[in-house]
Amino acid sequence: MPNVSAYAATSETSALAPMAIDRRDPRPNDVAIDIEYCGVCHSDLHAARNDWGGTTYPIVPGHEIIGRVRTVGAEVTGFKPGDRVGVGCMVDSCKSCAPCDQGLEQYCENGMTGTYDKVLPDGSVTYGGYSRHIVVREDFVLRIPEGMDPAAAAPLLCAGITTYSPLRHWKVGPGQKVGIVGLGGLGHMGVKIAAAMGAEVTLFTTSPGKADDARRLGASRVVMSKDRAQMKAVRGEFDFILNTVAAPHKLDPYLNALTLEGTMVMVGLPDEPHPSPGMAPLIMKRRSLAGSLIGGIAETQEMLDFCAEHGIASDIEMIAMADINTAYERMLKSDVKYRFVIDMATLA
Ligand code: NAP
Ligand code: ZN
């Protein structure tokens, strides 16, 4: 499919602007999708601005994709034209290594194919959801449950699964005290999902103005993370903390907030490293510091079904495609309530 409308950055300092891209013709196991909505993840901004190094330009970001199936390849059995579907952060993996066999495609030993900015063996580069169409291998297409608001479902494809997966893996549930650090795209999904799993949720935030929203979303308590007295008052309380912050910060105050054998999982990927944590907070209480990357495809479907069952979706601010550069600036100021979603119909 030639001449597909998209928005791209052509260098780390250039604003995103319209660009025409080519999509491959659907292979027998592919699904061709007309994109309706695409969420705006902080990773899109990191990648567009080369925060992590290694971005290939031009880059078309976007990995929270919702749309309708336009056509399917001859071997596709799970989808038909008109179905409402989603695509997240991955569009392929080897499907034969040990992690892939366990449904952990995100940790594929041969390197999963990111939805955007992945250079393929033939030299082409994957382009993401800031565009009108995409063609994806059937195995990496998600089913959007009936009745879910499609725009509010878009952020589930990254922010939802990135928080759901560690909460499940570390078995968060009733009777546990859970801290979520940062109320942005990931953090607000973390609050909703942890509360739906039955945990008692506390939000750690740098933004006093977000306290009321945090309670509305499911937190029973809000701690101002820059207030030393408040951080000291919660020492030793939390079984589990999920840290979603997109900027470097001191980890020790959070490690000290964990119980004996508590765990803090990092999902934020800032451009600069965090100051190294002290070893004493870990050693003296046998605590763990861990990380987690999105989630596998089967688990992403499980998360979508869990969200449908619990009436959970993202709190979104809908924007037009042309507003993307302003949205990035607002995201850098932690000024999003709580995920921008692009209405793709605004892209000619
Ligand atoms: P976001 O919407 O911008 O939210 C980040 C939140 O972090 C902000 O709302 C803010 O919350 C807090 N924050 C930001 N700057 C801060 C600072 N200087 N000091 C303290 N707190 C600060 O970003 P997002 O889309 O949720 O993504 C968060 C991070 O996760 C990004 O680094 C992204 O690349 C990464 N990510 C990782 C994965 C994964 O698989 N591991 C997947 C997706 C995204 P408060 O206002 O409440 O303090
Ligand atoms: Zn993301």
Tab-separated table of C-alpha atoms and ligand atoms in Angstrom:
chain	number	residue	atom	x	y	z
A	1	MET	CA	0.000	0.000	0.000
A	2	PRO	CA	1.871	3.122	-1.182
A	3	ASN	CA	1.293	6.723	-0.063
A	4	VAL	CA	-0.199	6.096	3.367
A	5	SER	CA	-0.565	9.342	5.361
A	6	ALA	CA	1.584	9.471	8.492
A	7	TYR	CA	3.377	11.844	10.852
A	8	ALA	CA	7.130	11.520	11.236
A	9	ALA	CA	10.159	13.125	12.841
A	10	THR	CA	13.107	13.408	10.462
A	11	SER	CA	15.759	14.232	13.083
A	12	GLU	CA	16.028	14.407	16.872
A	13	THR	CA	15.420	18.149	16.828
A	14	SER	CA	12.692	18.360	14.183
A	15	ALA	CA	8.999	18.606	15.008
A	16	LEU	CA	6.740	15.826	13.786
A	17	ALA	CA	5.274	16.618	10.368
A	18	PRO	CA	3.215	14.916	7.634
A	19	MET	CA	4.976	12.250	5.571
A	20	ALA	CA	3.729	9.605	3.112
A	21	ILE	CA	4.873	6.047	3.861
A	22	ASP	CA	4.521	2.651	2.211
A	23	ARG	CA	2.940	-0.332	3.943
A	24	ARG	CA	3.667	-3.862	2.754
A	25	ASP	CA	0.978	-5.722	0.855
A	26	PRO	CA	-0.686	-8.166	3.271
A	27	ARG	CA	1.005	-11.574	3.396
A	28	PRO	CA	-1.134	-14.720	3.859
A	29	ASN	CA	-0.939	-14.408	7.678
A	30	ASP	CA	-1.341	-10.599	7.843
A	31	VAL	CA	-4.175	-8.339	8.919
A	32	ALA	CA	-4.494	-4.907	7.239
A	33	ILE	CA	-5.973	-2.351	9.615
A	34	ASP	CA	-7.543	1.093	9.149
A	35	ILE	CA	-6.334	3.012	12.212
A	36	GLU	CA	-8.983	4.970	14.128
A	37	TYR	CA	-7.073	6.042	17.249
A	38	CYS	CA	-3.499	6.006	18.524
A	39	GLY	CA	-2.388	6.737	22.081
A	40	VAL	CA	0.659	8.917	22.783
A	41	CYS	CA	3.199	7.153	25.003
A	42	HIS	CA	6.162	8.887	26.619
A	43	SER	CA	8.283	6.288	24.776
A	44	ASP	CA	7.147	7.888	21.483
A	45	LEU	CA	8.698	11.154	22.651
A	46	HIS	CA	11.889	9.456	23.935
A	47	ALA	CA	12.281	7.672	20.587
A	48	ALA	CA	11.429	10.676	18.366
A	49	ARG	CA	14.007	12.789	20.209
A	50	ASN	CA	16.637	10.022	20.316
A	51	ASP	CA	16.694	10.090	24.150
A	52	TRP	CA	17.880	6.464	24.223
A	53	GLY	CA	20.274	6.754	21.247
A	54	GLY	CA	19.975	4.630	18.116
A	55	THR	CA	16.761	6.068	16.621
A	56	THR	CA	16.566	5.592	12.839
A	57	TYR	CA	15.065	8.582	10.980
A	58	PRO	CA	12.499	9.202	9.719
A	59	ILE	CA	10.556	7.726	12.636
A	60	VAL	CA	6.769	7.284	12.731
A	61	PRO	CA	5.948	6.669	16.439
A	62	GLY	CA	2.769	5.200	17.938
A	63	HIS	CA	2.208	1.816	19.591
A	64	GLU	CA	-1.244	2.150	21.138
A	65	ILE	CA	-3.236	1.425	18.005
A	66	ILE	CA	-6.971	0.826	17.637
A	67	GLY	CA	-8.667	0.272	14.321
A	68	ARG	CA	-10.882	-1.858	12.155
A	69	VAL	CA	-9.772	-4.733	9.994
A	70	ARG	CA	-9.797	-3.720	6.335
A	71	THR	CA	-8.629	-6.992	4.741
A	72	VAL	CA	-7.062	-10.267	5.871
A	73	GLY	CA	-4.562	-12.600	4.205
A	74	ALA	CA	-5.695	-16.011	2.933
A	75	GLU	CA	-4.394	-17.918	5.995
A	76	VAL	CA	-5.870	-15.609	8.643
A	77	THR	CA	-8.473	-17.415	10.719
A	78	GLY	CA	-9.000	-15.207	13.776
A	79	PHE	CA	-10.111	-11.915	12.213
A	80	LYS	CA	-12.410	-10.680	9.467
A	81	PRO	CA	-13.001	-7.308	7.804
A	82	GLY	CA	-14.810	-4.884	10.120
A	83	ASP	CA	-13.510	-6.385	13.403
A	84	ARG	CA	-12.323	-3.871	15.999
A	85	VAL	CA	-8.701	-4.681	16.803
A	86	GLY	CA	-5.644	-3.382	18.606
A	87	VAL	CA	-1.876	-3.409	18.066
A	88	GLY	CA	0.598	-2.664	20.842
A	89	CYS	CA	4.371	-2.355	21.055
A	90	MET	CA	5.294	-5.482	19.062
A	91	VAL	CA	4.388	-6.620	15.556
A	92	ASP	CA	6.498	-9.801	15.330
A	93	SER	CA	8.971	-12.106	17.108
A	94	CYS	CA	10.712	-15.397	16.266
A	95	LYS	CA	7.962	-17.491	17.956
A	96	SER	CA	10.448	-20.342	18.480
A	97	CYS	CA	12.846	-19.343	21.309
A	98	ALA	CA	12.210	-20.247	24.959
A	99	PRO	CA	10.638	-16.893	25.973
A	100	CYS	CA	8.380	-16.890	22.869
A	101	ASP	CA	7.316	-20.464	23.696
A	102	GLN	CA	6.193	-19.214	27.102
A	103	GLY	CA	4.205	-16.326	25.632
A	104	LEU	CA	6.910	-13.822	26.569
A	105	GLU	CA	7.433	-12.455	23.048
A	106	GLN	CA	8.608	-9.132	24.497
A	107	TYR	CA	11.748	-10.922	25.712
A	108	CYS	CA	12.298	-12.828	22.416
A	109	GLU	CA	15.919	-14.001	22.303
A	110	ASN	CA	16.138	-13.095	18.633
A	111	GLY	CA	14.763	-9.626	19.249
A	112	MET	CA	11.062	-8.853	18.994
A	113	THR	CA	10.018	-6.492	16.222
A	114	GLY	CA	8.971	-3.180	17.719
A	115	THR	CA	5.929	-1.549	16.139
A	116	TYR	CA	8.151	1.363	15.128
A	117	ASP	CA	11.857	2.103	14.697
A	118	LYS	CA	12.935	-1.503	14.147
A	119	VAL	CA	15.333	-2.019	11.242
A	120	LEU	CA	14.342	-5.274	9.514
A	121	PRO	CA	16.752	-7.688	7.790
A	122	ASP	CA	15.777	-6.299	4.362
A	123	GLY	CA	16.829	-2.803	5.491
A	124	SER	CA	13.303	-1.440	5.829
A	125	VAL	CA	12.146	0.141	9.104
A	126	THR	CA	8.864	-0.426	10.940
A	127	TYR	CA	6.506	2.554	11.137
A	128	GLY	CA	4.030	2.991	13.990
A	129	GLY	CA	0.489	4.126	14.571
A	130	TYR	CA	0.690	7.838	13.801
A	131	SER	CA	-0.720	6.916	10.398
A	132	ARG	CA	-3.955	5.850	8.694
A	133	HIS	CA	-3.172	2.183	8.044
A	134	ILE	CA	-0.932	-0.616	9.265
A	135	VAL	CA	-0.298	-4.233	8.227
A	136	VAL	CA	0.469	-6.677	11.067
A	137	ARG	CA	1.034	-10.435	11.446
A	138	GLU	CA	-2.176	-11.988	12.800
A	139	ASP	CA	-0.437	-13.388	15.898
A	140	PHE	CA	0.289	-9.833	17.085
A	141	VAL	CA	-3.227	-8.429	16.620
A	142	LEU	CA	-5.454	-8.094	19.711
A	143	ARG	CA	-9.213	-8.386	19.919
A	144	ILE	CA	-10.962	-5.376	21.489
A	145	PRO	CA	-13.828	-6.548	23.710
A	146	GLU	CA	-17.382	-5.606	22.690
A	147	GLY	CA	-18.649	-2.399	24.211
A	148	MET	CA	-15.253	-0.926	25.097
A	149	ASP	CA	-14.856	2.723	24.051
A	150	PRO	CA	-12.284	2.388	21.255
A	151	ALA	CA	-10.464	5.684	21.916
A	152	ALA	CA	-10.169	5.016	25.649
A	153	ALA	CA	-9.023	1.457	24.910
A	154	ALA	CA	-6.022	2.585	22.832
A	155	PRO	CA	-3.724	3.304	25.832
A	156	LEU	CA	-4.365	-0.187	27.185
A	157	LEU	CA	-2.153	-1.549	24.384
A	158	CYS	CA	0.978	-0.121	26.054
A	159	ALA	CA	0.202	1.720	29.314
A	160	GLY	CA	-2.336	-0.955	30.304
A	161	ILE	CA	-0.207	-4.027	29.664
A	162	THR	CA	3.019	-2.456	30.997
A	163	THR	CA	1.358	-2.003	34.386
A	164	TYR	CA	-0.847	-5.135	34.350
A	165	SER	CA	2.041	-7.517	33.592
A	166	PRO	CA	4.226	-6.735	36.640
A	167	LEU	CA	1.182	-6.461	38.923
A	168	ARG	CA	0.214	-10.008	37.837
A	169	HIS	CA	3.756	-11.409	37.819
A	170	TRP	CA	4.377	-10.251	41.401
A	171	LYS	CA	0.900	-11.515	42.377
A	172	VAL	CA	-0.614	-8.284	43.605
A	173	GLY	CA	-4.013	-8.809	45.223
A	174	PRO	CA	-6.282	-8.301	48.202
A	175	GLY	CA	-4.617	-7.629	51.538
A	176	GLN	CA	-1.576	-6.006	49.930
A	177	LYS	CA	-0.403	-2.439	50.094
A	178	VAL	CA	0.738	-1.246	46.674
A	179	GLY	CA	2.417	2.038	45.720
A	180	ILE	CA	2.261	3.510	42.226
A	181	VAL	CA	4.877	6.191	41.490
A	182	GLY	CA	3.874	8.907	38.993
A	183	LEU	CA	0.372	9.678	37.718
A	184	GLY	CA	0.898	9.803	33.968
A	185	GLY	CA	-0.226	7.414	31.233
A	186	LEU	CA	1.270	4.311	32.839
A	187	GLY	CA	0.681	5.427	36.422
A	188	HIS	CA	-3.042	6.115	36.073
A	189	MET	CA	-3.548	2.660	34.537
A	190	GLY	CA	-1.453	1.184	37.354
A	191	VAL	CA	-3.716	2.799	39.964
A	192	LYS	CA	-6.894	1.541	38.278
A	193	ILE	CA	-5.641	-1.994	37.643
A	194	ALA	CA	-4.028	-2.510	41.073
A	195	ALA	CA	-7.234	-1.304	42.740
A	196	ALA	CA	-9.313	-3.661	40.543
A	197	MET	CA	-7.016	-6.518	41.615
A	198	GLY	CA	-8.052	-5.779	45.169
A	199	ALA	CA	-4.915	-4.095	46.521
A	200	GLU	CA	-4.902	-1.020	48.760
A	201	VAL	CA	-3.313	1.582	46.486
A	202	THR	CA	-1.230	4.636	47.341
A	203	LEU	CA	-0.113	7.145	44.706
A	204	PHE	CA	3.305	8.794	44.992
A	205	THR	CA	3.283	12.013	42.985
A	206	THR	CA	5.225	15.235	42.446
A	207	SER	CA	2.020	17.042	41.405
A	208	PRO	CA	-0.211	18.227	44.283
A	209	GLY	CA	-2.980	18.972	41.755
A	210	LYS	CA	-3.391	15.265	40.934
A	211	ALA	CA	-4.421	14.100	44.437
A	212	ASP	CA	-8.187	14.274	43.883
A	213	ASP	CA	-7.931	12.460	40.561
A	214	ALA	CA	-5.800	9.738	42.145
A	215	ARG	CA	-8.549	9.057	44.683
A	216	ARG	CA	-11.193	9.045	41.966
A	217	LEU	CA	-9.112	6.525	39.986
A	218	GLY	CA	-8.822	4.147	42.943
A	219	ALA	CA	-6.045	5.270	45.296
A	220	SER	CA	-6.947	5.385	48.970
A	221	ARG	CA	-3.961	7.584	49.839
A	222	VAL	CA	-1.685	10.111	48.140
A	223	VAL	CA	1.920	10.815	49.181
A	224	MET	CA	3.777	13.909	47.957
A	225	SER	CA	7.092	12.352	46.997
A	226	LYS	CA	9.099	15.559	47.355
A	227	ASP	CA	7.952	15.977	50.979
A	228	ARG	CA	10.547	14.227	53.145
A	229	ALA	CA	8.274	14.001	56.154
A	230	GLN	CA	5.562	12.290	54.126
A	231	MET	CA	8.072	9.841	52.647
A	232	LYS	CA	9.474	9.077	56.114
A	233	ALA	CA	5.975	8.458	57.455
A	234	VAL	CA	5.409	5.547	55.023
A	235	ARG	CA	8.691	3.674	55.698
A	236	GLY	CA	8.361	-0.103	55.670
A	237	GLU	CA	4.716	-0.130	54.518
A	238	PHE	CA	4.495	-1.389	50.957
A	239	ASP	CA	4.534	-4.953	49.681
A	240	PHE	CA	4.993	-3.764	46.128
A	241	ILE	CA	5.814	-0.484	44.367
A	242	LEU	CA	5.488	0.130	40.619
A	243	ASN	CA	7.664	3.042	39.513
A	244	THR	CA	6.533	4.661	36.218
A	245	VAL	CA	8.507	7.922	36.385
A	246	ALA	CA	10.017	9.065	33.076
A	247	ALA	CA	12.882	11.091	34.646
A	248	PRO	CA	15.925	10.263	36.809
A	249	HIS	CA	15.265	10.450	40.553
A	250	LYS	CA	16.475	9.015	43.872
A	251	LEU	CA	15.223	5.485	44.434
A	252	ASP	CA	16.196	5.043	48.100
A	253	PRO	CA	13.137	6.803	49.582
A	254	TYR	CA	10.922	4.320	47.693
A	255	LEU	CA	13.041	1.282	48.609
A	256	ASN	CA	12.765	2.350	52.244
A	257	ALA	CA	8.984	2.479	51.860
A	258	LEU	CA	8.937	-1.283	51.102
A	259	THR	CA	8.212	-3.934	53.723
A	260	LEU	CA	10.616	-6.722	54.625
A	261	GLU	CA	11.098	-8.603	51.307
A	262	GLY	CA	9.078	-6.022	49.399
A	263	THR	CA	9.739	-5.386	45.685
A	264	MET	CA	9.937	-2.244	43.599
A	265	VAL	CA	9.555	-2.746	39.847
A	266	MET	CA	10.846	-0.089	37.454
A	267	VAL	CA	9.047	0.471	34.160
A	268	GLY	CA	10.082	4.090	33.423
A	269	LEU	CA	13.022	4.408	31.024
A	270	PRO	CA	14.484	7.922	31.455
A	271	ASP	CA	17.091	9.350	29.083
A	272	GLU	CA	19.644	9.621	31.948
A	273	PRO	CA	20.218	6.926	34.613
A	274	HIS	CA	18.763	7.213	38.111
A	275	PRO	CA	21.327	7.890	40.856
A	276	SER	CA	22.490	4.430	41.978
A	277	PRO	CA	20.425	3.189	44.929
A	278	GLY	CA	22.184	2.525	48.235
A	279	MET	CA	22.670	-1.164	49.042
A	280	ALA	CA	21.583	-0.834	52.677
A	281	PRO	CA	17.859	-0.354	51.893
A	282	LEU	CA	17.985	-3.606	49.891
A	283	ILE	CA	20.286	-5.669	52.131
A	284	MET	CA	18.898	-4.775	55.527
A	285	LYS	CA	15.357	-5.884	54.613
A	286	ARG	CA	15.984	-8.489	51.869
A	287	ARG	CA	14.172	-6.230	49.407
A	288	SER	CA	14.215	-6.525	45.595
A	289	LEU	CA	14.588	-3.971	42.822
A	290	ALA	CA	13.385	-5.275	39.444
A	291	GLY	CA	12.298	-4.211	35.962
A	292	SER	CA	9.581	-5.213	33.517
A	293	LEU	CA	8.951	-4.741	29.788
A	294	ILE	CA	5.386	-4.450	28.424
A	295	GLY	CA	3.767	-7.945	28.349
A	296	GLY	CA	3.259	-10.905	26.009
A	297	ILE	CA	0.462	-11.120	23.449
A	298	ALA	CA	-1.687	-13.654	25.348
A	299	GLU	CA	-1.255	-11.593	28.513
A	300	THR	CA	-2.225	-8.426	26.620
A	301	GLN	CA	-5.474	-10.133	25.543
A	302	GLU	CA	-5.998	-11.237	29.163
A	303	MET	CA	-5.487	-7.613	30.289
A	304	LEU	CA	-8.014	-6.306	27.724
A	305	ASP	CA	-10.579	-8.851	28.917
A	306	PHE	CA	-9.800	-8.009	32.581
A	307	CYS	CA	-10.306	-4.292	31.853
A	308	ALA	CA	-13.599	-4.976	30.041
A	309	GLU	CA	-14.813	-7.101	32.943
A	310	HIS	CA	-13.911	-4.413	35.492
A	311	GLY	CA	-15.130	-1.474	33.387
A	312	ILE	CA	-11.631	-0.029	33.133
A	313	ALA	CA	-10.217	2.084	30.298
A	314	SER	CA	-7.905	5.071	30.070
A	315	ASP	CA	-8.792	8.667	30.984
A	316	ILE	CA	-7.957	10.413	27.756
A	317	GLU	CA	-7.546	13.812	26.153
A	318	MET	CA	-8.377	13.474	22.471
A	319	ILE	CA	-6.182	15.481	20.107
A	320	ALA	CA	-5.909	16.061	16.371
A	321	MET	CA	-2.811	14.707	14.628
A	322	ALA	CA	-1.557	18.253	14.021
A	323	ASP	CA	-1.512	18.868	17.824
A	324	ILE	CA	1.119	16.214	18.477
A	325	ASN	CA	4.064	18.571	19.014
A	326	THR	CA	2.149	20.606	21.617
A	327	ALA	CA	1.099	17.347	23.269
A	328	TYR	CA	4.759	16.289	23.590
A	329	GLU	CA	5.619	19.588	25.309
A	330	ARG	CA	2.735	19.120	27.745
A	331	MET	CA	3.798	15.535	28.430
A	332	LEU	CA	7.273	16.786	29.385
A	333	LYS	CA	5.618	19.007	32.012
A	334	SER	CA	3.612	16.042	33.429
A	335	ASP	CA	0.526	17.889	32.185
A	336	VAL	CA	-1.607	15.082	30.691
A	337	LYS	CA	-4.925	13.838	32.056
A	338	TYR	CA	-3.944	11.109	31.666
A	339	ARG	CA	-3.196	9.993	28.129
A	340	PHE	CA	-3.339	11.862	24.838
A	341	VAL	CA	-5.083	9.882	22.116
A	342	ILE	CA	-4.890	10.988	18.497
A	343	ASP	CA	-8.089	10.896	16.460
A	344	MET	CA	-6.654	9.494	13.239
A	345	ALA	CA	-9.595	10.804	11.218
A	346	THR	CA	-7.897	14.209	11.567
A	347	LEU	CA	-5.002	13.007	9.400
A	348	ALA	CA	-5.942	13.607	5.772
B	1	NAP	P1	3.996	10.190	31.360
B	1	NAP	O1	2.584	10.075	30.949
B	1	NAP	O2	4.793	11.366	30.951
B	1	NAP	O3	4.030	9.979	32.960
B	1	NAP	C1	5.210	10.016	33.702
B	1	NAP	C2	4.903	10.564	35.092
B	1	NAP	O4	6.123	10.568	35.840
B	1	NAP	C3	4.457	12.004	35.103
B	1	NAP	O5	3.080	12.170	34.895
B	1	NAP	C4	4.853	12.455	36.510
B	1	NAP	O6	3.878	12.044	37.450
B	1	NAP	C5	6.106	11.659	36.754
B	1	NAP	N1	7.299	12.498	36.481
B	1	NAP	C6	7.685	13.021	35.312
B	1	NAP	N2	8.802	13.751	35.443
B	1	NAP	C7	9.151	13.644	36.722
B	1	NAP	C8	10.234	14.150	37.472
B	1	NAP	N3	11.181	14.937	36.904
B	1	NAP	N4	10.305	13.826	38.773
B	1	NAP	C9	9.364	13.041	39.322
B	1	NAP	N5	8.294	12.556	38.662
B	1	NAP	C10	8.200	12.854	37.369
B	1	NAP	O7	4.834	8.934	30.803
B	1	NAP	P2	4.340	7.432	30.496
B	1	NAP	O8	3.877	7.353	29.090
B	1	NAP	O9	3.491	6.980	31.599
B	1	NAP	O10	5.739	6.659	30.523
B	1	NAP	C11	6.525	6.635	31.707
B	1	NAP	C12	7.873	5.999	31.427
B	1	NAP	O11	7.692	4.605	31.163
B	1	NAP	C13	8.612	6.543	30.201
B	1	NAP	O12	9.996	6.621	30.506
B	1	NAP	C14	8.352	5.504	29.129
B	1	NAP	O13	9.339	5.470	28.136
B	1	NAP	C15	8.380	4.254	29.961
B	1	NAP	N6	7.690	3.083	29.379
B	1	NAP	C16	8.192	1.864	29.682
B	1	NAP	C17	7.549	0.722	29.239
B	1	NAP	C18	8.069	-0.630	29.626
B	1	NAP	O14	7.699	-1.610	28.976
B	1	NAP	N7	8.872	-0.749	30.656
B	1	NAP	C19	6.393	0.832	28.447
B	1	NAP	C20	5.903	2.110	28.183
B	1	NAP	C21	6.548	3.224	28.662
B	1	NAP	P3	3.463	12.985	38.705
B	1	NAP	O15	3.020	14.272	38.093
B	1	NAP	O16	2.370	12.224	39.344
B	1	NAP	O17	4.682	13.104	39.562
B	2	ZN	ZN	4.478	2.842	25.227
